[in-house]
Amino acid sequence: MCSFPVHARVSFHPGPHYAIEGSNFTFPSCSAIGHPPPVVTWRKLSGKLPQERVEYSNSSLHIYNVRKTDSDTYFCSAVNLLGTTEKRSLMVVVSFPRFRVKPPARVGVKEGDTLALSCSATGDPKPVLSWKRHGAQLPIGRTLQINGALVLRDMEISDEGYYVCVATSAGVFEAETMTYINVGKLK
């Protein structure tokens, strides 16, 4: 049987892939085919791979204790006697959202009161803050969200329950903090 040389081909997901700072990250598998079988190598666009924190095999790249400086474009290259083919993938390192200001765990109000709950968080990229109500919608027409704070006007008994402040970084990493609002009747 006669085997003809076949140029190397690479299959690799382009990303972006998100990793949390301080965690371990593994790129999706980089598959290479060709004849003779290609040798797979890895490189980073701007500088060298962090050798003391990297482990790689033919098809996978693992980076341990990910740092912000690891955010970059990575290349998976396949080389055989007919040449080199490579694909790239983007990795973005984010800092998990951390709350600077949390609403109290419990708060009591009377019917008709207005309540403001403060919430703020840090992270990189800067987290987007939003509010939701556990098991129900936020009160319609009586709710405002301003700079991370939730303002509830004209409180009603039916507003009693858990309210959750959500901090989202890069659209994928979320942290939550919760408060219970107890609404008492006017006397």
One Martini backbone bead per residue (centre of mass of N, CA, C, O) as a GRO file, in nm:
protein
  187
    1MET     BB    1   0.097   0.036   0.022
    2CYS     BB    2   0.043   0.375  -0.057
    3SER     BB    3   0.169   0.684   0.085
    4PHE     BB    4   0.071   1.010   0.093
    5PRO     BB    5   0.129   1.318   0.141
    6VAL     BB    6  -0.023   1.531   0.401
    7HIS     BB    7  -0.126   1.811   0.496
    8ALA     BB    8  -0.162   1.984   0.765
    9ARG     BB    9  -0.434   1.991   1.010
   10VAL     BB   10  -0.644   2.217   1.205
   11SER     BB   11  -0.839   2.196   1.517
   12PHE     BB   12  -0.965   2.505   1.676
   13HIS     BB   13  -1.095   2.700   1.911
   14PRO     BB   14  -1.113   3.059   1.905
   15GLY     BB   15  -1.320   3.180   2.082
   16PRO     BB   16  -1.345   3.304   2.361
   17HIS     BB   17  -1.172   3.253   2.668
   18TYR     BB   18  -1.241   3.217   3.018
   19ALA     BB   19  -1.050   3.315   3.311
   20ILE     BB   20  -0.971   3.288   3.642
   21GLU     BB   21  -0.791   3.432   3.853
   22GLY     BB   22  -0.588   3.161   3.989
   23SER     BB   23  -0.657   2.949   3.802
   24ASN     BB   24  -0.712   2.678   3.597
   25PHE     BB   25  -0.630   2.615   3.242
   26THR     BB   26  -0.792   2.460   2.949
   27PHE     BB   27  -0.771   2.405   2.642
   28PRO     BB   28  -0.900   2.306   2.386
   29SER     BB   29  -0.857   2.084   2.168
   30CYS     BB   30  -0.587   2.010   1.938
   31SER     BB   31  -0.633   1.904   1.613
   32ALA     BB   32  -0.416   1.685   1.414
   33ILE     BB   33  -0.360   1.623   1.063
   34GLY     BB   34  -0.162   1.385   0.866
   35HIS     BB   35   0.115   1.309   0.622
   36PRO     BB   36   0.280   1.285   0.833
   37PRO     BB   37   0.245   1.312   1.146
   38PRO     BB   38   0.204   1.579   1.328
   39VAL     BB   39   0.352   1.836   1.510
   40VAL     BB   40   0.270   1.986   1.816
   41THR     BB   41   0.252   2.337   1.895
   42TRP     BB   42   0.305   2.617   2.123
   43ARG     BB   43   0.192   2.969   2.139
   44LYS     BB   44   0.245   3.317   2.198
   45LEU     BB   45   0.215   3.623   2.078
   46SER     BB   46   0.334   3.776   2.357
   47GLY     BB   47   0.564   3.571   2.403
   48LYS     BB   48   0.608   3.343   2.641
   49LEU     BB   49   0.548   3.077   2.792
   50PRO     BB   50   0.483   2.986   3.124
   51GLN     BB   51   0.681   2.733   3.206
   52GLU     BB   52   0.617   2.702   3.527
   53ARG     BB   53   0.275   2.691   3.432
   54VAL     BB   54   0.315   2.463   3.206
   55GLU     BB   55   0.123   2.212   3.019
   56TYR     BB   56   0.191   1.981   2.741
   57SER     BB   57   0.060   1.828   2.466
   58ASN     BB   58  -0.035   1.757   2.160
   59SER     BB   59  -0.357   1.878   2.232
   60SER     BB   60  -0.280   2.030   2.513
   61LEU     BB   61  -0.326   2.325   2.731
   62HIS     BB   62  -0.187   2.413   3.050
   63ILE     BB   63  -0.269   2.664   3.299
   64TYR     BB   64  -0.136   2.776   3.595
   65ASN     BB   65  -0.213   3.024   3.776
   66VAL     BB   66  -0.365   3.255   3.648
   67ARG     BB   67  -0.290   3.558   3.477
   68LYS     BB   68  -0.328   3.858   3.331
   69THR     BB   69  -0.072   3.808   3.135
   70ASP     BB   70  -0.226   3.558   2.985
   71SER     BB   71  -0.364   3.743   2.811
   72ASP     BB   72  -0.422   3.606   2.480
   73THR     BB   73  -0.286   3.471   2.194
   74TYR     BB   74  -0.310   3.136   2.080
   75PHE     BB   75  -0.107   2.872   1.928
   76CYS     BB   76  -0.166   2.600   1.706
   77SER     BB   77   0.077   2.381   1.568
   78ALA     BB   78   0.135   2.204   1.253
   79VAL     BB   79   0.402   1.970   1.162
   80ASN     BB   80   0.534   1.876   0.845
   81LEU     BB   81   0.696   1.815   0.543
   82LEU     BB   82   0.473   2.036   0.408
   83GLY     BB   83   0.444   2.205   0.684
   84THR     BB   84   0.250   2.478   0.829
   85THR     BB   85  -0.022   2.490   1.069
   86GLU     BB   86  -0.253   2.738   1.214
   87LYS     BB   87  -0.426   2.822   1.519
   88ARG     BB   88  -0.639   3.040   1.707
   89SER     BB   89  -0.674   3.169   2.055
   90LEU     BB   90  -0.861   3.334   2.303
   91MET     BB   91  -0.755   3.467   2.624
   92VAL     BB   92  -0.939   3.576   2.919
   93VAL     BB   93  -0.863   3.740   3.216
   94VAL     BB   94  -1.050   3.735   3.517
   95SER     BB   95  -1.198   3.891   3.786
   96PHE     BB   96  -1.377   3.806   4.029
   97PRO     BB   97  -1.640   3.911   4.176
   98ARG     BB   98  -1.649   4.168   4.440
   99PHE     BB   99  -1.784   4.284   4.724
  100ARG     BB  100  -1.810   4.604   4.883
  101VAL     BB  101  -2.131   4.625   4.882
  102LYS     BB  102  -2.392   4.515   5.094
  103PRO     BB  103  -2.675   4.418   5.177
  104PRO     BB  104  -2.863   4.336   5.407
  105ALA     BB  105  -2.992   4.039   5.514
  106ARG     BB  106  -3.208   4.225   5.670
  107VAL     BB  107  -3.530   4.398   5.624
  108GLY     BB  108  -3.752   4.652   5.752
  109VAL     BB  109  -4.087   4.750   5.652
  110LYS     BB  110  -4.347   4.951   5.550
  111GLU     BB  111  -4.612   5.027   5.415
  112GLY     BB  112  -4.524   5.272   5.159
  113ASP     BB  113  -4.242   5.257   5.153
  114THR     BB  114  -3.903   5.343   5.086
  115LEU     BB  115  -3.634   5.147   4.936
  116ALA     BB  116  -3.270   5.125   4.969
  117LEU     BB  117  -3.025   4.919   4.800
  118SER     BB  118  -2.692   4.852   4.830
  119CYS     BB  119  -2.445   4.789   4.555
  120SER     BB  120  -2.100   4.666   4.511
  121ALA     BB  121  -1.828   4.595   4.268
  122THR     BB  122  -1.538   4.416   4.181
  123GLY     BB  123  -1.335   4.391   3.879
  124ASP     BB  124  -1.193   4.214   3.576
  125PRO     BB  125  -1.402   4.338   3.454
  126LYS     BB  126  -1.634   4.542   3.523
  127PRO     BB  127  -1.910   4.493   3.682
  128VAL     BB  128  -2.242   4.413   3.637
  129LEU     BB  129  -2.537   4.535   3.780
  130SER     BB  130  -2.814   4.347   3.929
  131TRP     BB  131  -3.163   4.267   3.983
  132LYS     BB  132  -3.353   4.022   4.175
  133ARG     BB  133  -3.618   3.792   4.238
  134HIS     BB  134  -3.704   3.536   4.435
  135GLY     BB  135  -3.974   3.380   4.270
  136ALA     BB  136  -3.997   3.673   4.127
  137GLN     BB  137  -4.078   3.977   4.040
  138LEU     BB  138  -4.025   4.279   4.019
  139PRO     BB  139  -4.177   4.551   4.088
  140ILE     BB  140  -4.399   4.706   3.888
  141GLY     BB  141  -4.341   5.060   3.867
  142ARG     BB  142  -4.149   5.055   4.167
  143THR     BB  143  -3.863   5.025   4.013
  144LEU     BB  144  -3.511   5.100   4.067
  145GLN     BB  145  -3.185   5.119   3.892
  146ILE     BB  146  -2.897   5.277   4.057
  147ASN     BB  147  -2.578   5.223   4.066
  148GLY     BB  148  -2.667   4.927   4.209
  149ALA     BB  149  -2.927   5.027   4.316
  150LEU     BB  150  -3.231   4.956   4.493
  151VAL     BB  151  -3.560   5.090   4.432
  152LEU     BB  152  -3.851   5.085   4.646
  153ARG     BB  153  -4.184   5.169   4.605
  154ASP     BB  154  -4.459   5.132   4.771
  155MET     BB  155  -4.480   4.913   4.970
  156GLU     BB  156  -4.581   4.568   4.986
  157ILE     BB  157  -4.660   4.269   5.111
  158SER     BB  158  -4.589   4.120   4.829
  159ASP     BB  159  -4.268   4.214   4.851
  160GLU     BB  160  -4.193   3.997   5.013
  161GLY     BB  161  -3.845   3.885   5.023
  162TYR     BB  162  -3.600   3.792   4.800
  163TYR     BB  163  -3.304   3.978   4.710
  164VAL     BB  164  -3.074   4.009   4.423
  165CYS     BB  165  -2.737   4.071   4.375
  166VAL     BB  166  -2.567   4.101   4.055
  167ALA     BB  167  -2.234   4.017   3.946
  168THR     BB  168  -2.097   4.073   3.611
  169SER     BB  169  -1.830   3.925   3.425
  170ALA     BB  170  -1.796   3.906   3.088
  171GLY     BB  171  -2.096   3.766   3.091
  172VAL     BB  172  -2.012   3.487   3.292
  173PHE     BB  173  -1.940   3.598   3.581
  174GLU     BB  174  -2.092   3.529   3.902
  175ALA     BB  175  -2.224   3.719   4.178
  176GLU     BB  176  -2.401   3.689   4.498
  177THR     BB  177  -2.646   3.877   4.692
  178MET     BB  178  -2.867   3.872   4.985
  179THR     BB  179  -3.207   3.984   5.075
  180TYR     BB  180  -3.455   4.034   5.327
  181ILE     BB  181  -3.793   4.144   5.299
  182ASN     BB  182  -3.993   4.298   5.549
  183VAL     BB  183  -4.348   4.355   5.549
  184GLY     BB  184  -4.541   4.579   5.725
  185LYS     BB  185  -4.816   4.690   5.866
  186LEU     BB  186  -5.010   4.937   5.916
  187LYS     BB  187  -5.134   5.116   6.224
   0.00000   0.00000   0.00000
